[in-house]
Short mmCIF file of N, CA and C in Angstrom, two decimals:
data_model
loop_
_atom_site.label_atom_id
_atom_site.label_comp_id
_atom_site.label_asym_id
_atom_site.label_seq_id
_atom_site.Cartn_x
_atom_site.Cartn_y
_atom_site.Cartn_z
N MET Z 1 0.86 -1.18 0.00
CA MET Z 1 0.00 0.00 0.00
C MET Z 1 0.89 1.23 0.00
N ASN Z 2 0.47 2.24 -0.71
CA ASN Z 2 1.25 3.47 -0.72
C ASN Z 2 0.38 4.63 -0.29
N ASP Z 3 0.93 5.49 0.53
CA ASP Z 3 0.22 6.69 0.96
C ASP Z 3 0.53 7.79 -0.01
N ALA Z 4 -0.52 8.47 -0.46
CA ALA Z 4 -0.36 9.60 -1.38
C ALA Z 4 0.57 9.22 -2.51
N CYS Z 5 0.03 8.53 -3.49
CA CYS Z 5 0.80 8.01 -4.62
C CYS Z 5 2.01 8.87 -4.95
N PRO Z 6 3.20 8.28 -4.94
CA PRO Z 6 4.41 9.04 -5.23
C PRO Z 6 4.45 9.49 -6.69
N GLY Z 7 5.41 10.33 -7.02
CA GLY Z 7 5.50 10.90 -8.35
C GLY Z 7 6.14 9.98 -9.37
N GLU Z 8 6.05 8.69 -9.18
CA GLU Z 8 6.60 7.74 -10.13
C GLU Z 8 5.67 6.55 -10.22
N MET Z 9 5.85 5.73 -11.27
CA MET Z 9 5.00 4.56 -11.44
C MET Z 9 5.08 3.67 -10.21
N THR Z 10 3.92 3.21 -9.76
CA THR Z 10 3.83 2.33 -8.59
C THR Z 10 2.95 1.15 -8.96
N ILE Z 11 3.35 -0.05 -8.61
CA ILE Z 11 2.55 -1.24 -8.86
C ILE Z 11 2.16 -1.84 -7.51
N HIS Z 12 0.88 -2.07 -7.36
CA HIS Z 12 0.37 -2.77 -6.18
C HIS Z 12 0.10 -4.21 -6.61
N ARG Z 13 0.80 -5.16 -6.06
CA ARG Z 13 0.63 -6.57 -6.42
C ARG Z 13 -0.63 -7.13 -5.75
N ALA Z 14 -1.47 -7.76 -6.54
CA ALA Z 14 -2.73 -8.33 -6.06
C ALA Z 14 -2.49 -9.25 -4.87
N GLY Z 15 -3.34 -9.11 -3.86
CA GLY Z 15 -3.30 -9.98 -2.70
C GLY Z 15 -2.27 -9.62 -1.65
N THR Z 16 -1.55 -8.51 -1.81
CA THR Z 16 -0.48 -8.19 -0.86
C THR Z 16 -0.97 -7.44 0.38
N ASP Z 17 -2.20 -6.96 0.37
CA ASP Z 17 -2.66 -6.17 1.51
C ASP Z 17 -4.14 -6.38 1.80
N ALA Z 18 -4.66 -7.58 1.58
CA ALA Z 18 -6.07 -7.86 1.84
C ALA Z 18 -6.28 -8.04 3.35
N LYS Z 19 -7.33 -7.38 3.84
CA LYS Z 19 -7.66 -7.43 5.27
C LYS Z 19 -9.17 -7.51 5.43
N ALA Z 20 -9.61 -8.00 6.57
CA ALA Z 20 -11.04 -7.98 6.89
C ALA Z 20 -11.48 -6.54 7.06
N SER Z 21 -12.71 -6.26 6.65
CA SER Z 21 -13.26 -4.92 6.80
C SER Z 21 -13.32 -4.53 8.27
N PRO Z 22 -13.31 -3.23 8.56
CA PRO Z 22 -13.43 -2.80 9.95
C PRO Z 22 -14.79 -3.20 10.54
N ASP Z 23 -14.81 -3.45 11.84
CA ASP Z 23 -16.06 -3.76 12.53
C ASP Z 23 -17.02 -2.58 12.46
N GLY Z 24 -18.31 -2.88 12.42
CA GLY Z 24 -19.33 -1.85 12.55
C GLY Z 24 -19.70 -1.11 11.27
N ILE Z 25 -19.21 -1.56 10.09
CA ILE Z 25 -19.56 -0.85 8.86
C ILE Z 25 -20.45 -1.67 7.93
N SER Z 26 -20.75 -2.93 8.34
CA SER Z 26 -21.52 -3.80 7.46
C SER Z 26 -22.20 -4.90 8.29
N THR Z 27 -23.04 -5.69 7.61
CA THR Z 27 -23.75 -6.77 8.30
C THR Z 27 -22.84 -7.94 8.62
N GLY Z 28 -21.64 -7.94 8.10
CA GLY Z 28 -20.66 -8.98 8.36
C GLY Z 28 -19.34 -8.59 7.72
N PRO Z 29 -18.28 -9.32 8.03
CA PRO Z 29 -16.97 -8.95 7.48
C PRO Z 29 -16.88 -9.26 5.99
N PHE Z 30 -16.07 -8.48 5.30
CA PHE Z 30 -15.73 -8.74 3.90
C PHE Z 30 -14.28 -8.37 3.72
N TRP Z 31 -13.69 -8.75 2.57
CA TRP Z 31 -12.27 -8.51 2.32
C TRP Z 31 -12.06 -7.19 1.61
N VAL Z 32 -11.13 -6.40 2.11
CA VAL Z 32 -10.78 -5.11 1.54
C VAL Z 32 -9.29 -5.11 1.24
N GLU Z 33 -8.94 -4.74 0.04
CA GLU Z 33 -7.53 -4.61 -0.33
C GLU Z 33 -7.30 -3.19 -0.80
N MET Z 34 -6.60 -2.40 -0.01
CA MET Z 34 -6.32 -1.02 -0.40
C MET Z 34 -5.31 -1.03 -1.54
N LEU Z 35 -5.67 -0.38 -2.63
CA LEU Z 35 -4.78 -0.28 -3.78
C LEU Z 35 -3.97 1.01 -3.69
N PHE Z 36 -4.64 2.09 -3.32
CA PHE Z 36 -3.99 3.38 -3.08
C PHE Z 36 -4.72 4.03 -1.93
N SER Z 37 -3.99 4.62 -1.02
CA SER Z 37 -4.57 5.26 0.14
C SER Z 37 -3.97 6.64 0.31
N SER Z 38 -4.81 7.58 0.71
CA SER Z 38 -4.32 8.94 0.93
C SER Z 38 -5.23 9.66 1.91
N LYS Z 39 -4.69 10.64 2.57
CA LYS Z 39 -5.48 11.56 3.39
C LYS Z 39 -5.31 12.98 2.86
N THR Z 40 -4.65 13.10 1.71
CA THR Z 40 -4.36 14.39 1.11
C THR Z 40 -5.56 14.89 0.32
N GLU Z 41 -5.93 16.13 0.55
CA GLU Z 41 -7.09 16.76 -0.08
C GLU Z 41 -7.11 16.53 -1.59
N GLY Z 42 -8.23 15.99 -2.09
CA GLY Z 42 -8.45 15.81 -3.51
C GLY Z 42 -7.84 14.57 -4.12
N GLU Z 43 -6.94 13.89 -3.41
CA GLU Z 43 -6.34 12.67 -3.96
C GLU Z 43 -7.32 11.51 -3.81
N ASN Z 44 -7.16 10.52 -4.69
CA ASN Z 44 -8.04 9.35 -4.68
C ASN Z 44 -7.54 8.26 -3.75
N THR Z 45 -8.49 7.52 -3.23
CA THR Z 45 -8.21 6.23 -2.61
C THR Z 45 -8.88 5.20 -3.51
N ALA Z 46 -8.34 4.02 -3.57
CA ALA Z 46 -8.92 2.95 -4.37
C ALA Z 46 -8.77 1.65 -3.61
N MET Z 47 -9.80 0.81 -3.71
CA MET Z 47 -9.75 -0.49 -3.04
C MET Z 47 -10.49 -1.54 -3.86
N ARG Z 48 -10.05 -2.77 -3.67
CA ARG Z 48 -10.74 -3.92 -4.24
C ARG Z 48 -11.42 -4.62 -3.06
N CYS Z 49 -12.70 -4.95 -3.21
CA CYS Z 49 -13.45 -5.59 -2.14
C CYS Z 49 -14.08 -6.89 -2.64
N VAL Z 50 -14.14 -7.87 -1.76
CA VAL Z 50 -14.83 -9.13 -2.03
C VAL Z 50 -15.81 -9.33 -0.87
N VAL Z 51 -17.09 -9.39 -1.23
CA VAL Z 51 -18.16 -9.44 -0.24
C VAL Z 51 -18.89 -10.78 -0.36
N GLY Z 52 -19.09 -11.46 0.77
CA GLY Z 52 -19.78 -12.74 0.77
C GLY Z 52 -21.28 -12.58 0.62
N PRO Z 53 -21.98 -13.68 0.33
CA PRO Z 53 -23.42 -13.64 0.12
C PRO Z 53 -24.16 -12.93 1.25
N ASP Z 54 -25.08 -12.05 0.84
CA ASP Z 54 -26.00 -11.32 1.73
C ASP Z 54 -25.32 -10.35 2.70
N ILE Z 55 -24.04 -10.05 2.51
CA ILE Z 55 -23.37 -9.04 3.32
C ILE Z 55 -23.55 -7.69 2.63
N ARG Z 56 -23.93 -6.67 3.38
CA ARG Z 56 -24.08 -5.33 2.82
C ARG Z 56 -23.51 -4.29 3.78
N THR Z 57 -23.05 -3.21 3.21
CA THR Z 57 -22.51 -2.13 4.02
C THR Z 57 -23.61 -1.40 4.75
N ASN Z 58 -23.23 -0.64 5.76
CA ASN Z 58 -24.15 0.34 6.35
C ASN Z 58 -24.38 1.45 5.32
N TRP Z 59 -25.37 2.27 5.59
CA TRP Z 59 -25.52 3.49 4.82
C TRP Z 59 -24.24 4.28 4.98
N HIS Z 60 -23.80 4.91 3.92
CA HIS Z 60 -22.62 5.76 3.98
C HIS Z 60 -22.64 6.71 2.80
N SER Z 61 -21.74 7.68 2.83
CA SER Z 61 -21.60 8.62 1.71
C SER Z 61 -20.12 8.95 1.55
N HIS Z 62 -19.82 9.57 0.44
CA HIS Z 62 -18.44 9.96 0.14
C HIS Z 62 -18.45 11.45 -0.18
N PRO Z 63 -17.63 12.24 0.50
CA PRO Z 63 -17.71 13.69 0.34
C PRO Z 63 -17.42 14.20 -1.07
N ARG Z 64 -16.70 13.41 -1.87
CA ARG Z 64 -16.44 13.80 -3.27
C ARG Z 64 -17.03 12.78 -4.25
N GLY Z 65 -17.92 11.91 -3.77
CA GLY Z 65 -18.54 10.90 -4.61
C GLY Z 65 -17.73 9.62 -4.67
N GLN Z 66 -18.30 8.61 -5.35
CA GLN Z 66 -17.64 7.30 -5.45
C GLN Z 66 -17.96 6.66 -6.79
N ILE Z 67 -16.95 6.03 -7.37
CA ILE Z 67 -17.12 5.16 -8.53
C ILE Z 67 -16.99 3.73 -8.04
N LEU Z 68 -17.95 2.90 -8.41
CA LEU Z 68 -17.92 1.48 -8.06
C LEU Z 68 -17.93 0.70 -9.37
N PHE Z 69 -16.91 -0.13 -9.62
CA PHE Z 69 -16.83 -0.93 -10.83
C PHE Z 69 -16.91 -2.40 -10.44
N VAL Z 70 -17.94 -3.09 -10.93
CA VAL Z 70 -18.19 -4.48 -10.56
C VAL Z 70 -17.27 -5.41 -11.34
N LEU Z 71 -16.55 -6.26 -10.61
CA LEU Z 71 -15.63 -7.22 -11.21
C LEU Z 71 -16.26 -8.59 -11.41
N LYS Z 72 -16.99 -9.07 -10.38
CA LYS Z 72 -17.46 -10.44 -10.38
C LYS Z 72 -18.67 -10.58 -9.47
N GLY Z 73 -19.53 -11.55 -9.77
CA GLY Z 73 -20.66 -11.86 -8.91
C GLY Z 73 -21.86 -10.99 -9.17
N VAL Z 74 -22.78 -11.03 -8.21
CA VAL Z 74 -24.01 -10.24 -8.30
C VAL Z 74 -24.14 -9.45 -7.01
N GLY Z 75 -24.39 -8.16 -7.16
CA GLY Z 75 -24.53 -7.29 -6.00
C GLY Z 75 -25.78 -6.46 -6.07
N HIS Z 76 -25.99 -5.70 -5.03
CA HIS Z 76 -27.10 -4.75 -4.96
C HIS Z 76 -26.56 -3.42 -4.47
N ALA Z 77 -27.22 -2.36 -4.88
CA ALA Z 77 -26.91 -1.02 -4.37
C ALA Z 77 -28.20 -0.23 -4.31
N GLN Z 78 -28.22 0.71 -3.39
CA GLN Z 78 -29.39 1.58 -3.25
C GLN Z 78 -28.96 2.94 -2.76
N ARG Z 79 -29.49 3.97 -3.37
CA ARG Z 79 -29.33 5.31 -2.83
C ARG Z 79 -30.54 5.59 -1.98
N ARG Z 80 -30.38 6.40 -0.93
CA ARG Z 80 -31.49 6.65 -0.01
C ARG Z 80 -32.69 7.18 -0.78
N GLY Z 81 -33.84 6.53 -0.58
CA GLY Z 81 -35.07 6.93 -1.25
C GLY Z 81 -35.28 6.29 -2.61
N GLY Z 82 -34.27 5.57 -3.12
CA GLY Z 82 -34.37 4.95 -4.44
C GLY Z 82 -34.60 3.45 -4.34
N PRO Z 83 -34.82 2.81 -5.48
CA PRO Z 83 -35.00 1.35 -5.48
C PRO Z 83 -33.67 0.62 -5.30
N VAL Z 84 -33.73 -0.62 -4.85
CA VAL Z 84 -32.55 -1.47 -4.80
C VAL Z 84 -32.25 -1.90 -6.23
N GLU Z 85 -31.02 -1.69 -6.66
CA GLU Z 85 -30.61 -2.00 -8.04
C GLU Z 85 -29.68 -3.21 -8.04
N GLU Z 86 -29.87 -4.11 -9.01
CA GLU Z 86 -28.97 -5.25 -9.16
C GLU Z 86 -27.73 -4.82 -9.94
N LEU Z 87 -26.57 -5.31 -9.53
CA LEU Z 87 -25.30 -4.99 -10.18
C LEU Z 87 -24.64 -6.27 -10.66
N ARG Z 88 -24.09 -6.23 -11.88
CA ARG Z 88 -23.44 -7.39 -12.49
C ARG Z 88 -22.07 -7.00 -13.02
N PRO Z 89 -21.21 -7.99 -13.32
CA PRO Z 89 -19.86 -7.69 -13.81
C PRO Z 89 -19.87 -6.72 -14.99
N GLY Z 90 -18.98 -5.74 -14.92
CA GLY Z 90 -18.88 -4.72 -15.95
C GLY Z 90 -19.69 -3.47 -15.67
N ASP Z 91 -20.66 -3.56 -14.75
CA ASP Z 91 -21.45 -2.38 -14.39
C ASP Z 91 -20.56 -1.37 -13.66
N CYS Z 92 -20.81 -0.11 -13.91
CA CYS Z 92 -20.09 0.97 -13.25
C CYS Z 92 -21.13 1.91 -12.64
N VAL Z 93 -20.99 2.21 -11.36
CA VAL Z 93 -21.95 3.02 -10.63
C VAL Z 93 -21.28 4.30 -10.17
N TRP Z 94 -21.96 5.41 -10.28
CA TRP Z 94 -21.51 6.69 -9.73
C TRP Z 94 -22.46 7.08 -8.61
N PHE Z 95 -21.93 7.31 -7.42
CA PHE Z 95 -22.68 7.89 -6.31
C PHE Z 95 -22.21 9.33 -6.17
N ALA Z 96 -23.14 10.26 -6.21
CA ALA Z 96 -22.81 11.68 -6.15
C ALA Z 96 -22.22 12.05 -4.79
N PRO Z 97 -21.49 13.15 -4.70
CA PRO Z 97 -20.96 13.60 -3.41
C PRO Z 97 -22.05 13.70 -2.35
N ASP Z 98 -21.75 13.14 -1.18
CA ASP Z 98 -22.63 13.17 -0.01
C ASP Z 98 -23.96 12.45 -0.22
N GLU Z 99 -24.08 11.60 -1.23
CA GLU Z 99 -25.30 10.83 -1.48
C GLU Z 99 -25.31 9.58 -0.60
N PRO Z 100 -26.22 9.49 0.38
CA PRO Z 100 -26.28 8.28 1.22
C PRO Z 100 -26.66 7.06 0.37
N HIS Z 101 -25.91 5.97 0.56
CA HIS Z 101 -26.15 4.75 -0.20
C HIS Z 101 -25.56 3.57 0.55
N TRP Z 102 -25.86 2.38 0.07
CA TRP Z 102 -25.23 1.15 0.54
C TRP Z 102 -25.03 0.25 -0.67
N HIS Z 103 -24.15 -0.76 -0.53
CA HIS Z 103 -23.98 -1.78 -1.55
C HIS Z 103 -23.55 -3.06 -0.88
N GLY Z 104 -23.82 -4.18 -1.55
CA GLY Z 104 -23.46 -5.46 -0.98
C GLY Z 104 -23.78 -6.59 -1.93
N ALA Z 105 -23.58 -7.82 -1.46
CA ALA Z 105 -23.77 -9.01 -2.28
C ALA Z 105 -25.22 -9.47 -2.26
N ALA Z 106 -25.63 -10.10 -3.35
CA ALA Z 106 -26.94 -10.74 -3.42
C ALA Z 106 -26.97 -11.89 -2.41
N PRO Z 107 -28.16 -12.32 -2.00
CA PRO Z 107 -28.24 -13.38 -0.98
C PRO Z 107 -27.53 -14.68 -1.35
N ASP Z 108 -27.43 -14.99 -2.62
CA ASP Z 108 -26.88 -16.28 -3.03
C ASP Z 108 -25.62 -16.15 -3.89
N ASN Z 109 -24.90 -15.05 -3.74
CA ASN Z 109 -23.76 -14.82 -4.61
C ASN Z 109 -22.70 -13.97 -3.91
N THR Z 110 -21.45 -14.16 -4.26
CA THR Z 110 -20.42 -13.22 -3.81
C THR Z 110 -20.41 -12.04 -4.77
N PHE Z 111 -19.72 -10.99 -4.37
CA PHE Z 111 -19.73 -9.74 -5.11
C PHE Z 111 -18.36 -9.10 -4.93
N SER Z 112 -17.67 -8.82 -6.02
CA SER Z 112 -16.39 -8.11 -5.90
C SER Z 112 -16.39 -6.90 -6.80
N TYR Z 113 -15.70 -5.87 -6.33
CA TYR Z 113 -15.69 -4.59 -7.04
C TYR Z 113 -14.45 -3.80 -6.70
N ILE Z 114 -14.19 -2.80 -7.52
CA ILE Z 114 -13.18 -1.79 -7.22
C ILE Z 114 -13.93 -0.50 -6.96
N SER Z 115 -13.55 0.19 -5.91
CA SER Z 115 -14.15 1.50 -5.63
C SER Z 115 -13.06 2.57 -5.62
N ILE Z 116 -13.43 3.72 -6.11
CA ILE Z 116 -12.52 4.87 -6.15
C ILE Z 116 -13.27 6.06 -5.57
N GLN Z 117 -12.64 6.73 -4.62
CA GLN Z 117 -13.25 7.88 -3.98
C GLN Z 117 -12.15 8.86 -3.57
N ALA Z 118 -12.44 10.13 -3.70
CA ALA Z 118 -11.43 11.15 -3.39
C ALA Z 118 -11.60 11.66 -1.96
N VAL Z 119 -10.53 12.20 -1.43
CA VAL Z 119 -10.47 12.69 -0.06
C VAL Z 119 -10.93 14.15 0.01
N LYS Z 120 -11.72 14.43 1.05
CA LYS Z 120 -12.10 15.80 1.37
C LYS Z 120 -12.06 15.93 2.89
N ASN Z 121 -11.38 16.96 3.37
CA ASN Z 121 -11.24 17.18 4.81
C ASN Z 121 -10.71 15.94 5.54
N GLY Z 122 -9.76 15.24 4.91
CA GLY Z 122 -9.08 14.11 5.55
C GLY Z 122 -9.79 12.78 5.50
N THR Z 123 -10.95 12.70 4.82
CA THR Z 123 -11.66 11.43 4.75
C THR Z 123 -12.24 11.21 3.37
N ALA Z 124 -12.48 9.93 3.04
CA ALA Z 124 -13.10 9.58 1.77
C ALA Z 124 -14.47 8.94 1.97
N VAL Z 125 -14.85 8.69 3.23
CA VAL Z 125 -16.14 8.05 3.52
C VAL Z 125 -16.67 8.53 4.87
N ASP Z 126 -17.99 8.65 4.93
CA ASP Z 126 -18.70 8.98 6.18
C ASP Z 126 -19.71 7.87 6.43
N TRP Z 127 -19.49 7.09 7.50
CA TRP Z 127 -20.35 5.94 7.82
C TRP Z 127 -21.58 6.38 8.59
N MET Z 128 -22.69 5.69 8.34
CA MET Z 128 -23.98 5.99 8.96
C MET Z 128 -24.57 4.71 9.56
N GLU Z 129 -25.87 4.66 9.71
CA GLU Z 129 -26.58 3.57 10.38
C GLU Z 129 -26.66 2.31 9.51
N PRO Z 130 -26.94 1.16 10.16
CA PRO Z 130 -27.10 -0.10 9.41
C PRO Z 130 -28.33 -0.08 8.50
N VAL Z 131 -28.35 -1.02 7.59
CA VAL Z 131 -29.46 -1.21 6.64
C VAL Z 131 -30.18 -2.50 7.00
N ASP Z 132 -31.52 -2.51 6.93
CA ASP Z 132 -32.23 -3.74 7.21
C ASP Z 132 -32.42 -4.56 5.94
N GLU Z 133 -33.14 -5.68 6.02
CA GLU Z 133 -33.31 -6.60 4.90
C GLU Z 133 -33.92 -5.95 3.66
N ASP Z 134 -34.74 -4.92 3.84
CA ASP Z 134 -35.43 -4.28 2.73
C ASP Z 134 -34.74 -3.02 2.25
N GLY Z 135 -33.51 -2.77 2.72
CA GLY Z 135 -32.79 -1.57 2.30
C GLY Z 135 -33.24 -0.33 3.06
N GLU Z 136 -33.89 -0.53 4.18
CA GLU Z 136 -34.35 0.60 4.98
C GLU Z 136 -33.39 0.79 6.15
N THR Z 137 -33.52 1.93 6.82
CA THR Z 137 -32.72 2.22 7.99
C THR Z 137 -33.21 1.39 9.17
N ARG Z 138 -32.26 0.84 9.92
CA ARG Z 138 -32.64 0.10 11.15
C ARG Z 138 -32.91 1.06 12.27
#
């Protein structure tokens, strides 16, 4: 993992920094591999995630928005007030800045994706409350 991508080509080798997700951000643990990490204003963070069946994140938002690119499996995503949307490999999702949303795996499938989000005021994500079975707030 590299902090604030240096001014030269950097390669992150797959599988070198995979960790369980932090407690309290989802209905269960999932694998997170930081590809690039930064706390510098406007710089991007990027991660690859692998989520097990029926695991979903809490509601959250990103101060500068988020790009989610689906690699494998079947997932779901929902923006607050919107319908639950199915996600499949090759789908690319944009969540607008500060738009509350969640994403996770379908009940019978794993779900992997790459997410990219930029830093604002030292953070790239703001975590909120859990999501219930129907995509509502608990």
